[in-house]
XYZ file of N, CA and C in Angstrom:
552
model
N 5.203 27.936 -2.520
C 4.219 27.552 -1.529
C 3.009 26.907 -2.190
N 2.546 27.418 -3.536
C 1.440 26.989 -3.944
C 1.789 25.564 -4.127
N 2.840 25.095 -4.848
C 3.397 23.663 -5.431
C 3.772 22.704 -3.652
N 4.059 23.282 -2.710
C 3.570 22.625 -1.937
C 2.220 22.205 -1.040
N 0.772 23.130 -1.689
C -0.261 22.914 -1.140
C -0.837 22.152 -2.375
N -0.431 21.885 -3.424
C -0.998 20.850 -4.257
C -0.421 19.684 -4.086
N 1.250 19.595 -4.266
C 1.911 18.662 -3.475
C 0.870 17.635 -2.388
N 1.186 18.811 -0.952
C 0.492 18.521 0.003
C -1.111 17.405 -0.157
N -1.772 18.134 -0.957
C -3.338 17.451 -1.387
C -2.903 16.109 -1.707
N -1.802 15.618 -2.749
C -1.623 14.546 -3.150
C -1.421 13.417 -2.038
N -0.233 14.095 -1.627
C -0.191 13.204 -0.845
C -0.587 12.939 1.012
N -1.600 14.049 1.246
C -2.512 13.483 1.792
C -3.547 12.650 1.851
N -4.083 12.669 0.246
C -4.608 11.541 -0.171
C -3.833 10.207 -0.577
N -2.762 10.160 -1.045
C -1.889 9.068 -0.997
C -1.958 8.303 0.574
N -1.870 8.947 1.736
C -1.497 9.078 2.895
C -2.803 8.069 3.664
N -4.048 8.573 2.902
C -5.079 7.960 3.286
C -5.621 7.020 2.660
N -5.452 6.834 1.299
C -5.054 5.547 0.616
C -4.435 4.622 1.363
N -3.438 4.818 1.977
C -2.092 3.995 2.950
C -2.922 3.333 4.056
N -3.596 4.435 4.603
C -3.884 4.464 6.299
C -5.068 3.425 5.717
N -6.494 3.400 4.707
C -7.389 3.004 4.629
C -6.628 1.402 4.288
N -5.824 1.380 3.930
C -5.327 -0.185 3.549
C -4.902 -1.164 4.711
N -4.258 -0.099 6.296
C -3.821 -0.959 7.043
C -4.631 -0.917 7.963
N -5.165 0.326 8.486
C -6.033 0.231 9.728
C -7.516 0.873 9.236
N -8.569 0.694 8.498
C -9.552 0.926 7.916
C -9.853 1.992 9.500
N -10.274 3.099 8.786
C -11.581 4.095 10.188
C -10.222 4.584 10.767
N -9.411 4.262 11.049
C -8.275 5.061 12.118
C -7.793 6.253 11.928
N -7.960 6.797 10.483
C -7.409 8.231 10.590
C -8.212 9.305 9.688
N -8.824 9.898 10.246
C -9.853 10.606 9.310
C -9.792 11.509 8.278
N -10.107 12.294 7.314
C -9.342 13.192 6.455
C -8.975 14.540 7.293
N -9.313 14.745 8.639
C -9.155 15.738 9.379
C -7.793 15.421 9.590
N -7.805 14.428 10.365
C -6.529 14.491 10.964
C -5.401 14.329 10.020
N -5.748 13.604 8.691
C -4.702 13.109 7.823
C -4.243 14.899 7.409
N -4.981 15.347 7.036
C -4.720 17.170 6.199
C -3.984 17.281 7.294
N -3.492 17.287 8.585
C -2.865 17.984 9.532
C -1.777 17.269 9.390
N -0.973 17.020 9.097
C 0.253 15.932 8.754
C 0.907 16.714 7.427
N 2.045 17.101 8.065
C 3.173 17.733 7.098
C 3.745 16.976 5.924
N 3.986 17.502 4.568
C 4.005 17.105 3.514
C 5.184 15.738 3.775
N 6.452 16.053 4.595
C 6.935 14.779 5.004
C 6.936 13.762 5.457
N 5.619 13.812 6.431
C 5.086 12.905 7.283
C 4.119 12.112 6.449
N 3.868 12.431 5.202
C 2.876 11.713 4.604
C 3.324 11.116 3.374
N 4.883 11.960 2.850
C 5.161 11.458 1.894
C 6.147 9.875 2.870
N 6.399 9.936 4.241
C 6.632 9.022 4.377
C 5.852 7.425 4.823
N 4.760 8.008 4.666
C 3.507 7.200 5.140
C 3.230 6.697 3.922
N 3.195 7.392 2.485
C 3.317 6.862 1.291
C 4.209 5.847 0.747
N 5.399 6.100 1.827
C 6.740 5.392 1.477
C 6.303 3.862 1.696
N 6.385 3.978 3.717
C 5.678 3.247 4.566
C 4.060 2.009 3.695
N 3.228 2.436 3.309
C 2.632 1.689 3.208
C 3.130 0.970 1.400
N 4.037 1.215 0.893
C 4.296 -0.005 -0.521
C 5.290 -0.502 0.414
N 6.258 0.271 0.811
C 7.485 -0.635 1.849
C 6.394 -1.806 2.501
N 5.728 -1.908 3.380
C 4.760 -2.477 3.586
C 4.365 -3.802 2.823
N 3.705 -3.500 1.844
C 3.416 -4.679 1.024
C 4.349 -5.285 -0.025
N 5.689 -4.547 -0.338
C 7.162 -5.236 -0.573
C 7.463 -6.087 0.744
N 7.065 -5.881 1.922
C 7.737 -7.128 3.042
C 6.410 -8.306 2.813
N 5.404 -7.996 2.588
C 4.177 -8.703 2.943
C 4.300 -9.704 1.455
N 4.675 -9.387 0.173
C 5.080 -9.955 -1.030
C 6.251 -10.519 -0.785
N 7.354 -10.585 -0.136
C 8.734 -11.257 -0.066
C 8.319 -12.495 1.391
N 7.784 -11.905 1.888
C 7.288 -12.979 3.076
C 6.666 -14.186 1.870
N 5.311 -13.991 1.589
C 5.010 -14.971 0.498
C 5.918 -15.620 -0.461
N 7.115 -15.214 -0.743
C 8.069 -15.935 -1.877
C 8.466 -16.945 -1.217
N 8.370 -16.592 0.183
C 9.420 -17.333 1.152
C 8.598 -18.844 1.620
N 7.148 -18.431 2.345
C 6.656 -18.363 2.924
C 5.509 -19.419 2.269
N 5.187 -19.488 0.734
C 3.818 -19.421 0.022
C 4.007 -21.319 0.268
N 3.290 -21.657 0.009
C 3.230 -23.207 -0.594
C 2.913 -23.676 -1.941
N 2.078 -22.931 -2.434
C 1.861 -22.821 -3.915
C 3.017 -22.167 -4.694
N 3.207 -22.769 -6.355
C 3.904 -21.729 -6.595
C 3.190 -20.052 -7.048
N 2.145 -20.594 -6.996
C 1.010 -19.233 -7.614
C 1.038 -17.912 -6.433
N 1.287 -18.727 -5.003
C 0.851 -17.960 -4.106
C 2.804 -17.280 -3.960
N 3.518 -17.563 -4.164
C 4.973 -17.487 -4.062
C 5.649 -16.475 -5.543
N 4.531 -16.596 -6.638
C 4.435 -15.843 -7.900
C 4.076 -14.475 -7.907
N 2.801 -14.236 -6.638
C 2.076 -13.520 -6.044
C 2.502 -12.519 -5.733
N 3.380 -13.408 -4.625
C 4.321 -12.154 -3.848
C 5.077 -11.406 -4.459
N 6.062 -12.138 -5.424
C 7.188 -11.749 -6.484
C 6.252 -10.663 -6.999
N 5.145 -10.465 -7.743
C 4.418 -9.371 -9.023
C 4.683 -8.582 -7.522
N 4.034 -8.466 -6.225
C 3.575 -7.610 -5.401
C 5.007 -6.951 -5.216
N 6.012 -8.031 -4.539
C 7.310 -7.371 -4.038
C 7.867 -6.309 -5.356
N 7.677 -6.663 -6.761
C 8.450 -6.059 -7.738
C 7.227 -4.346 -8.055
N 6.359 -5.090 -8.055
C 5.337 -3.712 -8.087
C 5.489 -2.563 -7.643
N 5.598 -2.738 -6.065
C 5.038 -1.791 -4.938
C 6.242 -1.119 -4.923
N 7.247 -1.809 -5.187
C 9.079 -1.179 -5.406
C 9.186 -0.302 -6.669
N 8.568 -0.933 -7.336
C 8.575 0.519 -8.528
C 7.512 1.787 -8.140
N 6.499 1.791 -7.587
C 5.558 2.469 -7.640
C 6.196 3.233 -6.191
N 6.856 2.325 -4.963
C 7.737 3.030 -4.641
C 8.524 4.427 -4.619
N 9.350 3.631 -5.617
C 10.327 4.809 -6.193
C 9.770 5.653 -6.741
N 8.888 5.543 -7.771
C 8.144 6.666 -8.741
C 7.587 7.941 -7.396
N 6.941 7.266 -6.413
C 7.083 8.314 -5.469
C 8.123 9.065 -4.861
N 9.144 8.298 -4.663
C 10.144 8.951 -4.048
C 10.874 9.837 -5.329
N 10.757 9.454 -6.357
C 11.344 10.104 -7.047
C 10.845 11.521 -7.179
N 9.342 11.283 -7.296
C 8.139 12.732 -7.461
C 8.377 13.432 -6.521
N 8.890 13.024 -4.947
C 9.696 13.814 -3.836
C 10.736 14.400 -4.027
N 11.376 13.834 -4.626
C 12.868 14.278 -4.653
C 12.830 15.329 -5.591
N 11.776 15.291 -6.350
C 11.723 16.091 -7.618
C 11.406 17.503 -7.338
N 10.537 17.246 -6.392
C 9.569 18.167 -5.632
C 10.433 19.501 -4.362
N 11.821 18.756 -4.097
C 12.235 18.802 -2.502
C 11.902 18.553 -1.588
N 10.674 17.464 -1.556
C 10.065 17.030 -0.075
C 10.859 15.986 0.247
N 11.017 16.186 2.022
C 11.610 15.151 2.398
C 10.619 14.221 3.320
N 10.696 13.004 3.643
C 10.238 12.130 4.638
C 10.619 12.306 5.666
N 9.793 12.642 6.387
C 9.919 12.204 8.081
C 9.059 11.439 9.040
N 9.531 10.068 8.776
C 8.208 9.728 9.665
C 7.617 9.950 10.969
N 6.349 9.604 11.529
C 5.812 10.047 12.732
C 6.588 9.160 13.683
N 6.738 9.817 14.811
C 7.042 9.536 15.920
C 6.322 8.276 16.608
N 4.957 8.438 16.961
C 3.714 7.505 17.078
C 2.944 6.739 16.053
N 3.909 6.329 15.383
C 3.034 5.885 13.585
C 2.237 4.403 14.159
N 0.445 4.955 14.198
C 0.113 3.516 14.407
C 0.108 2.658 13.736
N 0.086 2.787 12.545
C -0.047 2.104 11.437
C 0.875 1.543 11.052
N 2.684 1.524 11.738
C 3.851 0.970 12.002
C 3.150 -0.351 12.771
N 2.574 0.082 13.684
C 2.340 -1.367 14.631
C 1.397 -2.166 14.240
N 0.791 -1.560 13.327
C -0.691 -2.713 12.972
C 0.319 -3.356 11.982
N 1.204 -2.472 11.291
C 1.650 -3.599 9.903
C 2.500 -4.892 10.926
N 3.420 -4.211 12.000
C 3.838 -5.538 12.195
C 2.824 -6.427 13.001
N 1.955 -6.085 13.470
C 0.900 -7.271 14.269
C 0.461 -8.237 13.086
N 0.390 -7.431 11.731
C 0.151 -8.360 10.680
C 1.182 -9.056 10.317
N 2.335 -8.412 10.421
C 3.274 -9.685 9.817
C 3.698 -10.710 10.857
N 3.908 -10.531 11.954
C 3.593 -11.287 13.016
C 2.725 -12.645 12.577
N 1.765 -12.209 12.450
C 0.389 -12.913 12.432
C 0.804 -13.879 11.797
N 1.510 -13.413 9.706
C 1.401 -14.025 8.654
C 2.618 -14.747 8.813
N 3.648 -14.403 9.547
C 4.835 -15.167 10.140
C 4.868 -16.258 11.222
N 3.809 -16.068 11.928
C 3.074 -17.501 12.804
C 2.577 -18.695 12.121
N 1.755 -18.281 10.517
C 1.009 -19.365 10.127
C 2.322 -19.780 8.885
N 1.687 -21.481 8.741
C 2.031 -21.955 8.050
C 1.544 -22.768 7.289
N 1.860 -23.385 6.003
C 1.445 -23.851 5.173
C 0.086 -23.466 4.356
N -0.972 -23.935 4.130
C -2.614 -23.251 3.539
C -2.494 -22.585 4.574
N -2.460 -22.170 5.589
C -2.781 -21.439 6.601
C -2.592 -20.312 6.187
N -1.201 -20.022 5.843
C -0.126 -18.745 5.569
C -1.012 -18.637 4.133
N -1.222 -19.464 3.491
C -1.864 -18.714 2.394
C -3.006 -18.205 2.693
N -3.874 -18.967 2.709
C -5.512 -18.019 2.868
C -5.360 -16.800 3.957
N -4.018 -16.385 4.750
C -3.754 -15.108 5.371
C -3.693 -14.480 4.465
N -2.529 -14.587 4.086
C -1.939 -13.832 3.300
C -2.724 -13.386 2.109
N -3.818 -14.144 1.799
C -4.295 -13.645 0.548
C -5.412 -12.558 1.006
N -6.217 -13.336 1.961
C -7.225 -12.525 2.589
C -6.679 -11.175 2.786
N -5.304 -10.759 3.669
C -4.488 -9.534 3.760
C -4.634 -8.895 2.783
N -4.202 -9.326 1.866
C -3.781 -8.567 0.303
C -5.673 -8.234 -0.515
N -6.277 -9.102 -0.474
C -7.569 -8.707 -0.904
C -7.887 -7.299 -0.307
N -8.276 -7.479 1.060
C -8.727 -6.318 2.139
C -7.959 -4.862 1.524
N -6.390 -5.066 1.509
C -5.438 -4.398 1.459
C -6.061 -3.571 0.289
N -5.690 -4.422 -1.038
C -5.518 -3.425 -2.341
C -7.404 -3.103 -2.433
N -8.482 -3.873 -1.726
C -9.707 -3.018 -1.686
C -9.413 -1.682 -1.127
N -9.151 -1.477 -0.385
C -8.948 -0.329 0.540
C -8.558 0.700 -0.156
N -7.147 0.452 -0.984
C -6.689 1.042 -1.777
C -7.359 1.835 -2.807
N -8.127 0.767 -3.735
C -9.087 1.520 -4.573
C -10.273 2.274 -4.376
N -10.885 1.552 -2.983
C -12.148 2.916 -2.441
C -11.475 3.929 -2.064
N -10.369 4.106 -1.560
C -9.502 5.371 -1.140
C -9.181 6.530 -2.438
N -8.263 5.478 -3.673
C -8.250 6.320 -4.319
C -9.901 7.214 -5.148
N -10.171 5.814 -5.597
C -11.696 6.946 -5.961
C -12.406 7.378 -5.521
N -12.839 6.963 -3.796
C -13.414 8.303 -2.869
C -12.316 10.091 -2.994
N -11.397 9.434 -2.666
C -10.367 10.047 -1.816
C -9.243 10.855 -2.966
N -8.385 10.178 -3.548
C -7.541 10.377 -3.767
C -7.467 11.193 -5.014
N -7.919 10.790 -5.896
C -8.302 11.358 -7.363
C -9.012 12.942 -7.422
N -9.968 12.639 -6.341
C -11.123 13.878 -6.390
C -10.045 15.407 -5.627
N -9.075 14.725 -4.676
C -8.301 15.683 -4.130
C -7.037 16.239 -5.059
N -6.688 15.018 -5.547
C -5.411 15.637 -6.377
C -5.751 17.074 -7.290
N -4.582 17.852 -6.799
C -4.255 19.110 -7.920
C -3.342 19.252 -8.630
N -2.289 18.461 -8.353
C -1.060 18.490 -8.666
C -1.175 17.553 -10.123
N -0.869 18.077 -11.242
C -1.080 16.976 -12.790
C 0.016 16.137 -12.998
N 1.253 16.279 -12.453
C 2.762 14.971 -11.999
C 1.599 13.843 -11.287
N 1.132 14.579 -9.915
C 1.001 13.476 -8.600
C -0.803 12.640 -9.343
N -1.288 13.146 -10.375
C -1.957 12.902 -10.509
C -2.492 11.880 -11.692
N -1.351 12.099 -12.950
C -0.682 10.872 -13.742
C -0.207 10.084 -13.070
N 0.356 10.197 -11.776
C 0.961 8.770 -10.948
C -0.061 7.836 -10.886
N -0.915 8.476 -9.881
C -1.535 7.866 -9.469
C -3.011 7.207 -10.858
N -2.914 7.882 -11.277
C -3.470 7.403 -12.717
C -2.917 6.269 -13.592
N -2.005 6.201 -13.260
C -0.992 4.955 -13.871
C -1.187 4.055 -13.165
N -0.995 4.021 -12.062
C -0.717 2.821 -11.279
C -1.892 2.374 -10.819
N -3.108 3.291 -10.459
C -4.086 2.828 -10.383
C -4.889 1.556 -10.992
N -4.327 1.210 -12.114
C -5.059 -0.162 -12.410
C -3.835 -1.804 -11.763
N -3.492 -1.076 -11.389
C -2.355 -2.147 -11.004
C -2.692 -2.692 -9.575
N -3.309 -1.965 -8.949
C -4.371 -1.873 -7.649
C -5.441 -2.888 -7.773
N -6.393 -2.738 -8.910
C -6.937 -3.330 -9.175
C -6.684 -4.990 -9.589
N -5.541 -4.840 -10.218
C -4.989 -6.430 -11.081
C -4.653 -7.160 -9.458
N -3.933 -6.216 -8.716
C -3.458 -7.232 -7.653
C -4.872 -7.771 -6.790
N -5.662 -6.788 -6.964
C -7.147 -7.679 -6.015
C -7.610 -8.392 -6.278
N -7.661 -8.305 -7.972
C -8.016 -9.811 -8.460
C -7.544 -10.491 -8.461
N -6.149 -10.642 -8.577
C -5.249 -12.042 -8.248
C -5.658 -12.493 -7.616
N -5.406 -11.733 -6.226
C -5.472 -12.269 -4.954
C -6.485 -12.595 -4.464
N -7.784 -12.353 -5.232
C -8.941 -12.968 -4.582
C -9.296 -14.109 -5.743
N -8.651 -14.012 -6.302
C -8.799 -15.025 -8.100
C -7.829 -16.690 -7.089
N -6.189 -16.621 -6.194
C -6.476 -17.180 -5.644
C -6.329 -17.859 -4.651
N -7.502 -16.900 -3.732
C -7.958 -16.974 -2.510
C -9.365 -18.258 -3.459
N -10.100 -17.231 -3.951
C -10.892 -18.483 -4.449
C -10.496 -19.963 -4.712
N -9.644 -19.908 -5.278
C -8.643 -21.571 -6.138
C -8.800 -22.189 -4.559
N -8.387 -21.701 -3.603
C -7.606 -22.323 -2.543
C -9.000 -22.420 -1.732
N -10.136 -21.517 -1.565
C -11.171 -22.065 -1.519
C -11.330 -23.289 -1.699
N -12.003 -23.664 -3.060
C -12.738 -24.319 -3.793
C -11.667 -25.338 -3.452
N -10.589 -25.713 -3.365
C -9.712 -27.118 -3.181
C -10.098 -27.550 -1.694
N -10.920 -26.730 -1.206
C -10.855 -27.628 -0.104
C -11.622 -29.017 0.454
């Protein structure tokens, strides 16, 4: 029980890491702590699944090859960092179950929607703007949020690892969002 209330901490903060990336303000740490260790390890799942579709859209999608390069680091990233979670589940015995009402299911597709409407520079300066917002979110989450909660020393080297990788992708992506700026 104890290894699932440290568990639990992790990835409630993982959970809100997630939530702060797609719908900023929508889920508070109240409500996130009330969400069963499955429901969050699948919300963990949920938000890299997430930006693996939002990175393969861009391969497809990009006009640049930089912005089409982009996606590729993102799609290959978020798939390892992925698994490293699912694996820390499996390791653990937690299973995923996602929510029934997952809003944050519908905001991702209103976004891909969105980024699937535009085209050409269009689709880029979305898409990049997305991904800026996105991996910000990410990093005020983890160092408000995520770090200060972890107990667990597995869930907490994870996220220690990958944490600068958070960072590299914001700068890309605002490194260029800028380029595509400035060409105009």
């Amino acid at each position: 029980m104890a290894t699932r209330h440290r568990i639990s901490g992790y990835f409630v903060s993982a959970a809100l890491a997630a939530l702060a990336c797609v719908a900023p303000l929508r889920v508070t740490h109240a409500q996130a702590a009330k969400l069963d260790d499955p429901t969050i390890i699948a919300i963990f799942d949920a938000a890299n699944t997430w930006d693996i579709e939002t990175g393969a859209l861009a391969v497809k999608k990009g006009t640049t090859k930089e912005v089409r390069d982009f996606g590729a680091m993102l799609e290959r990233d978020h798939k390892a960092v992925r698994q490293q979670g699912r694996d820390l589940a499996k390791k653990l015995g937690v299973h995923p179950t996602p929510p029934k009402d997952f809003a944050m299911a519908k905001d991702h597709a209103d976004a891909m929607k969105s980024l699937h409407s535009k085209k050409g520079k269009a689709f880029d300066r979305a898409f990049l703007e997305h991904e800026v917002a996105y991996h910000k979110a990410v990093i005020d989450a983890v160092n408000a949020t995520l770090l200060p909660a972890l107990k667990n020393e597995e869930a907490r080297a994870l996220v220690t690892k990958v944490a600068p990788a958070f960072q590299a992708h914001m700068a890309a992506a605002q490194n260029l969002l800028d380029k595509q700026i400035a060409s105009r």
